[in-house]
């Protein structure tokens, strides 16, 4: 089942990426400097969501791996989430009902944290990867809350401030934690920390890990202190985009077999989604234009 799943994952991600850039072409051309790059935040989020969606239609295998055993009608939820991901990706790409879709997306990722990743982290508190996954999905939720806040400023200014604040603090916390992880464990692939070691073909792998760790740590501190916060969030987005293109895309191209390709697609979408979340937070923050 992985072969058709992998095809549709790659196809959906590429279609939504191209469509998102096309829809935003005038705004991108009219922006200056890195503000053009920040505009791509919603495009990256939409393309990543579209990439993940087909995987949720794998049926019993996906249910067994992900859905908590206490959930009623376990077979139903992966299909529901897959449809929800496609709906959110379509909304963000076409820029229709963005406030509603980003709010529902934030709620969904928050539920993932509370129902799947946080219980695992509490059960295995000394396993650093359980906390990495908590902060990963919490960052996705934070980016979505920030986007919802950005589109709520006119109607609900007070709620908008709280949603953007939550996105900034969550992104800061995750970036600092990830930065420390890279500095302590430079042998693992940089980006969103994972259990994958840096491939042997990557030159001076430890240097890349230390560099990624330093950027994440410095940017996280800037976000936490609200100092140059827009630049800090944009820097996280730039780092993750760079790693998506020059590390994880190469891993995907070099992959052999259905399982390796599926793993490569997930790494690409995960890292790009984190980049998109950081850029969305940057777009919601006031301050200077990024030079």
Short mmCIF file of C-alpha atoms in Angstrom, two decimals:
data_model
loop_
_atom_site.label_atom_id
_atom_site.label_comp_id
_atom_site.label_asym_id
_atom_site.label_seq_id
_atom_site.Cartn_x
_atom_site.Cartn_y
_atom_site.Cartn_z
CA UNK A 1 0.00 0.00 0.00
CA UNK A 2 2.97 2.33 0.42
CA UNK A 3 3.65 2.77 -3.30
CA UNK A 4 0.36 4.54 -4.17
CA UNK A 5 0.40 6.31 -0.80
CA UNK A 6 3.87 7.70 -1.45
CA UNK A 7 2.88 8.84 -4.93
CA UNK A 8 -0.18 10.73 -3.68
CA UNK A 9 1.76 12.24 -0.79
CA UNK A 10 4.40 13.66 -3.13
CA UNK A 11 1.88 14.69 -5.77
CA UNK A 12 -0.42 16.48 -3.30
CA UNK A 13 2.47 18.33 -1.66
CA UNK A 14 3.88 19.51 -4.99
CA UNK A 15 0.48 20.63 -6.34
CA UNK A 16 -0.33 22.67 -3.25
CA UNK A 17 3.16 24.18 -3.16
CA UNK A 18 2.95 25.38 -6.77
CA UNK A 19 -0.67 26.53 -6.36
CA UNK A 20 0.16 28.46 -3.20
CA UNK A 21 3.03 30.33 -4.82
CA UNK A 22 0.85 31.09 -7.85
CA UNK A 23 -1.96 32.54 -5.72
CA UNK A 24 0.47 34.71 -3.76
CA UNK A 25 2.60 35.76 -6.74
CA UNK A 26 1.52 39.42 -6.73
CA UNK A 27 2.10 39.86 -2.99
CA UNK A 28 5.46 38.12 -3.22
CA UNK A 29 6.60 40.33 -6.10
CA UNK A 30 5.38 43.43 -4.29
CA UNK A 31 7.16 42.67 -1.03
CA UNK A 32 10.74 43.58 -0.20
CA UNK A 33 13.67 41.56 1.04
CA UNK A 34 12.88 38.65 3.28
CA UNK A 35 9.28 39.80 3.63
CA UNK A 36 8.79 37.89 0.37
CA UNK A 37 10.05 34.80 2.12
CA UNK A 38 7.83 35.33 5.18
CA UNK A 39 4.79 35.39 2.89
CA UNK A 40 5.55 31.76 2.00
CA UNK A 41 4.67 30.62 5.52
CA UNK A 42 1.08 29.66 4.69
CA UNK A 43 2.24 28.05 1.43
CA UNK A 44 4.67 25.81 3.30
CA UNK A 45 2.03 24.90 5.88
CA UNK A 46 -0.56 24.05 3.20
CA UNK A 47 1.89 21.96 1.14
CA UNK A 48 2.94 19.99 4.24
CA UNK A 49 -0.64 19.34 5.33
CA UNK A 50 -1.49 18.13 1.82
CA UNK A 51 1.54 15.80 1.91
CA UNK A 52 0.43 14.22 5.18
CA UNK A 53 -3.22 13.81 4.16
CA UNK A 54 -2.96 10.71 1.87
CA UNK A 55 -1.04 8.81 4.55
CA UNK A 56 -4.14 8.97 6.77
CA UNK A 57 -6.09 6.94 4.20
CA UNK A 58 -3.91 3.85 4.66
CA UNK A 59 -6.60 2.28 6.83
CA UNK A 60 -6.05 -0.29 9.60
CA UNK A 61 -2.24 0.02 9.57
CA UNK A 62 -2.36 3.75 10.32
CA UNK A 63 -5.06 3.24 12.97
CA UNK A 64 -2.94 0.68 14.78
CA UNK A 65 0.12 2.95 14.78
CA UNK A 66 -1.42 6.27 15.81
CA UNK A 67 -4.99 6.29 17.13
CA UNK A 68 -5.18 5.80 20.95
CA UNK A 69 -6.76 2.50 21.92
CA UNK A 70 -9.39 4.13 24.11
CA UNK A 71 -10.81 6.16 21.20
CA UNK A 72 -14.25 5.02 20.02
CA UNK A 73 -14.65 4.16 16.31
CA UNK A 74 -10.88 4.07 15.84
CA UNK A 75 -11.19 3.32 12.12
CA UNK A 76 -12.99 6.64 11.53
CA UNK A 77 -10.48 9.17 12.88
CA UNK A 78 -7.59 8.78 10.39
CA UNK A 79 -10.00 9.32 7.50
CA UNK A 80 -11.52 12.32 9.28
CA UNK A 81 -8.10 13.84 9.98
CA UNK A 82 -6.97 13.21 6.39
CA UNK A 83 -10.01 15.08 5.06
CA UNK A 84 -9.46 17.85 7.61
CA UNK A 85 -5.83 18.26 6.50
CA UNK A 86 -6.88 18.54 2.86
CA UNK A 87 -9.61 21.04 3.74
CA UNK A 88 -7.18 23.19 5.75
CA UNK A 89 -4.56 23.03 2.98
CA UNK A 90 -7.17 24.12 0.42
CA UNK A 91 -8.35 26.99 2.62
CA UNK A 92 -4.83 28.31 3.20
CA UNK A 93 -3.89 27.97 -0.46
CA UNK A 94 -6.99 29.73 -1.80
CA UNK A 95 -6.99 32.21 1.12
CA UNK A 96 -10.63 31.51 1.91
CA UNK A 97 -11.98 31.13 5.48
CA UNK A 98 -8.40 31.34 6.80
CA UNK A 99 -9.46 32.42 10.27
CA UNK A 100 -11.77 29.42 10.63
CA UNK A 101 -9.40 26.87 9.12
CA UNK A 102 -6.36 28.07 11.11
CA UNK A 103 -8.38 28.01 14.35
CA UNK A 104 -9.59 24.46 13.71
CA UNK A 105 -6.07 23.43 12.69
CA UNK A 106 -4.71 24.84 15.96
CA UNK A 107 -7.32 22.93 17.94
CA UNK A 108 -6.49 19.72 16.07
CA UNK A 109 -2.74 19.95 16.73
CA UNK A 110 -3.42 20.88 20.36
CA UNK A 111 -5.55 17.73 20.68
CA UNK A 112 -2.75 15.66 19.14
CA UNK A 113 -0.41 16.97 21.83
CA UNK A 114 -2.85 16.29 24.67
CA UNK A 115 -4.11 12.92 23.49
CA UNK A 116 -1.07 11.30 21.85
CA UNK A 117 2.30 12.90 22.58
CA UNK A 118 1.96 14.33 26.10
CA UNK A 119 0.75 11.05 27.66
CA UNK A 120 3.72 9.29 26.06
CA UNK A 121 6.11 11.95 27.41
CA UNK A 122 4.64 11.64 30.91
CA UNK A 123 4.95 7.85 30.74
CA UNK A 124 8.58 8.08 29.53
CA UNK A 125 9.86 11.36 31.03
CA UNK A 126 13.54 10.57 30.52
CA UNK A 127 13.18 9.87 26.80
CA UNK A 128 14.13 13.12 25.07
CA UNK A 129 12.35 12.20 21.85
CA UNK A 130 8.95 12.10 23.54
CA UNK A 131 9.41 15.77 24.52
CA UNK A 132 10.72 16.60 21.06
CA UNK A 133 7.46 15.29 19.56
CA UNK A 134 5.39 17.20 22.11
CA UNK A 135 7.12 20.47 21.21
CA UNK A 136 6.96 19.69 17.49
CA UNK A 137 3.19 19.39 17.35
CA UNK A 138 2.82 22.17 19.92
CA UNK A 139 4.82 24.39 17.53
CA UNK A 140 2.46 23.44 14.70
CA UNK A 141 -0.42 24.42 16.98
CA UNK A 142 1.34 27.65 17.95
CA UNK A 143 1.86 28.63 14.33
CA UNK A 144 -1.80 27.95 13.60
CA UNK A 145 -2.92 29.99 16.62
CA UNK A 146 -0.69 32.85 15.48
CA UNK A 147 -2.25 32.73 12.01
CA UNK A 148 -5.73 32.71 13.53
CA UNK A 149 -4.73 35.67 15.67
CA UNK A 150 -3.41 37.53 12.66
CA UNK A 151 -6.80 37.18 10.97
CA UNK A 152 -8.71 38.10 14.16
CA UNK A 153 -7.14 41.50 14.85
CA UNK A 154 -10.05 43.52 13.51
CA UNK A 155 -12.87 41.56 15.14
CA UNK A 156 -11.22 40.32 18.37
CA UNK A 157 -8.08 42.36 19.15
CA UNK A 158 -7.67 41.07 22.71
CA UNK A 159 -8.03 37.41 21.72
CA UNK A 160 -5.73 38.04 18.77
CA UNK A 161 -2.93 39.26 21.07
CA UNK A 162 -3.21 36.17 23.24
CA UNK A 163 -3.16 33.79 20.27
CA UNK A 164 -0.08 35.44 18.77
CA UNK A 165 1.61 35.51 22.18
CA UNK A 166 0.99 31.79 22.58
CA UNK A 167 2.48 31.12 19.15
CA UNK A 168 5.57 33.19 19.95
CA UNK A 169 6.21 31.56 23.34
CA UNK A 170 5.67 28.03 22.04
CA UNK A 171 7.98 28.60 19.07
CA UNK A 172 10.59 30.13 21.38
CA UNK A 173 10.44 27.19 23.80
CA UNK A 174 10.71 24.60 21.04
CA UNK A 175 13.56 26.42 19.29
CA UNK A 176 15.60 26.70 22.48
CA UNK A 177 15.01 23.05 23.38
CA UNK A 178 15.87 21.89 19.88
CA UNK A 179 18.95 24.09 19.82
CA UNK A 180 20.26 22.52 23.02
CA UNK A 181 19.51 19.03 21.65
CA UNK A 182 21.61 19.74 18.55
CA UNK A 183 24.50 21.02 20.66
CA UNK A 184 24.37 17.98 22.97
CA UNK A 185 23.80 15.39 20.23
CA UNK A 186 25.54 16.63 17.05
CA UNK A 187 25.51 13.18 15.47
CA UNK A 188 21.79 13.33 14.77
CA UNK A 189 20.32 14.98 11.67
CA UNK A 190 19.72 18.72 12.17
CA UNK A 191 16.30 20.35 11.92
CA UNK A 192 13.42 19.05 13.99
CA UNK A 193 15.44 16.57 16.11
CA UNK A 194 14.74 12.96 15.22
CA UNK A 195 16.19 9.53 15.78
CA UNK A 196 17.90 9.62 12.38
CA UNK A 197 21.69 10.01 12.32
CA UNK A 198 23.21 12.47 9.88
CA UNK A 199 24.02 10.56 6.67
CA UNK A 200 27.68 9.79 5.98
CA UNK A 201 27.61 11.73 2.69
CA UNK A 202 26.99 15.04 4.51
CA UNK A 203 30.33 16.91 4.81
CA UNK A 204 31.46 17.94 8.31
CA UNK A 205 28.14 16.83 9.85
CA UNK A 206 28.92 18.02 13.37
CA UNK A 207 29.50 21.56 12.13
CA UNK A 208 26.02 21.66 10.59
CA UNK A 209 24.49 20.36 13.80
CA UNK A 210 26.30 22.95 15.93
CA UNK A 211 25.37 25.73 13.50
CA UNK A 212 21.71 24.70 13.48
CA UNK A 213 21.75 24.46 17.26
CA UNK A 214 23.27 27.92 17.64
CA UNK A 215 20.74 29.50 15.26
CA UNK A 216 17.79 27.81 16.98
CA UNK A 217 19.02 28.69 20.45
CA UNK A 218 19.72 32.34 19.61
CA UNK A 219 16.44 32.72 17.74
CA UNK A 220 14.51 31.07 20.54
CA UNK A 221 16.01 33.43 23.11
CA UNK A 222 15.14 36.41 20.90
CA UNK A 223 11.55 35.20 20.58
CA UNK A 224 11.24 34.52 24.31
CA UNK A 225 12.55 37.99 25.22
CA UNK A 226 10.58 39.59 22.37
CA UNK A 227 13.79 41.17 21.04
CA UNK A 228 14.05 41.28 17.24
CA UNK A 229 11.35 38.63 17.44
CA UNK A 230 10.23 38.91 13.82
CA UNK A 231 13.78 38.41 12.59
CA UNK A 232 14.23 35.53 15.05
CA UNK A 233 11.13 33.70 13.81
CA UNK A 234 12.12 34.32 10.18
CA UNK A 235 15.60 32.92 10.92
CA UNK A 236 14.08 29.69 12.23
CA UNK A 237 11.96 29.48 9.09
CA UNK A 238 14.97 30.10 6.86
CA UNK A 239 17.05 27.44 8.62
CA UNK A 240 14.31 24.83 8.35
CA UNK A 241 13.67 25.66 4.70
CA UNK A 242 17.38 25.30 3.94
CA UNK A 243 17.48 21.91 5.66
CA UNK A 244 14.32 20.80 3.84
CA UNK A 245 15.84 21.55 0.44
CA UNK A 246 19.49 20.61 0.93
CA UNK A 247 19.25 17.71 3.38
CA UNK A 248 15.83 16.06 3.53
CA UNK A 249 14.97 16.47 -0.15
CA UNK A 250 18.30 14.85 -0.99
CA UNK A 251 17.51 12.04 1.46
CA UNK A 252 14.19 11.56 -0.30
CA UNK A 253 15.83 11.47 -3.74
CA UNK A 254 18.38 8.92 -2.54
CA UNK A 255 15.75 6.72 -0.86
CA UNK A 256 15.17 3.16 -2.08
CA UNK A 257 12.02 1.16 -1.45
CA UNK A 258 8.59 2.16 -0.23
CA UNK A 259 9.44 2.45 3.46
CA UNK A 260 12.48 4.68 2.88
CA UNK A 261 10.53 6.90 0.49
CA UNK A 262 7.69 7.20 2.99
CA UNK A 263 10.15 8.11 5.72
CA UNK A 264 11.79 10.68 3.41
CA UNK A 265 8.43 12.27 2.57
CA UNK A 266 7.61 12.55 6.24
CA UNK A 267 10.94 14.20 7.04
CA UNK A 268 10.46 16.71 4.21
CA UNK A 269 6.88 17.55 5.24
CA UNK A 270 7.73 17.73 8.96
CA UNK A 271 10.64 20.12 8.46
CA UNK A 272 8.77 22.25 5.93
CA UNK A 273 5.74 22.45 8.23
CA UNK A 274 7.98 23.64 11.07
CA UNK A 275 9.47 26.24 8.72
CA UNK A 276 5.97 27.35 7.72
CA UNK A 277 4.86 27.61 11.36
CA UNK A 278 7.87 29.80 12.19
CA UNK A 279 7.23 32.06 9.19
CA UNK A 280 3.55 32.37 10.09
CA UNK A 281 4.58 33.46 13.59
CA UNK A 282 6.94 36.00 11.99
CA UNK A 283 4.13 37.37 9.82
CA UNK A 284 1.92 37.85 12.89
CA UNK A 285 4.56 39.71 14.91
CA UNK A 286 4.88 43.49 14.71
CA UNK A 287 8.23 45.08 14.12
CA UNK A 288 10.83 45.92 11.57
CA UNK A 289 10.95 44.52 8.07
CA UNK A 290 13.45 41.68 7.80
CA UNK A 291 16.47 42.95 5.77
#
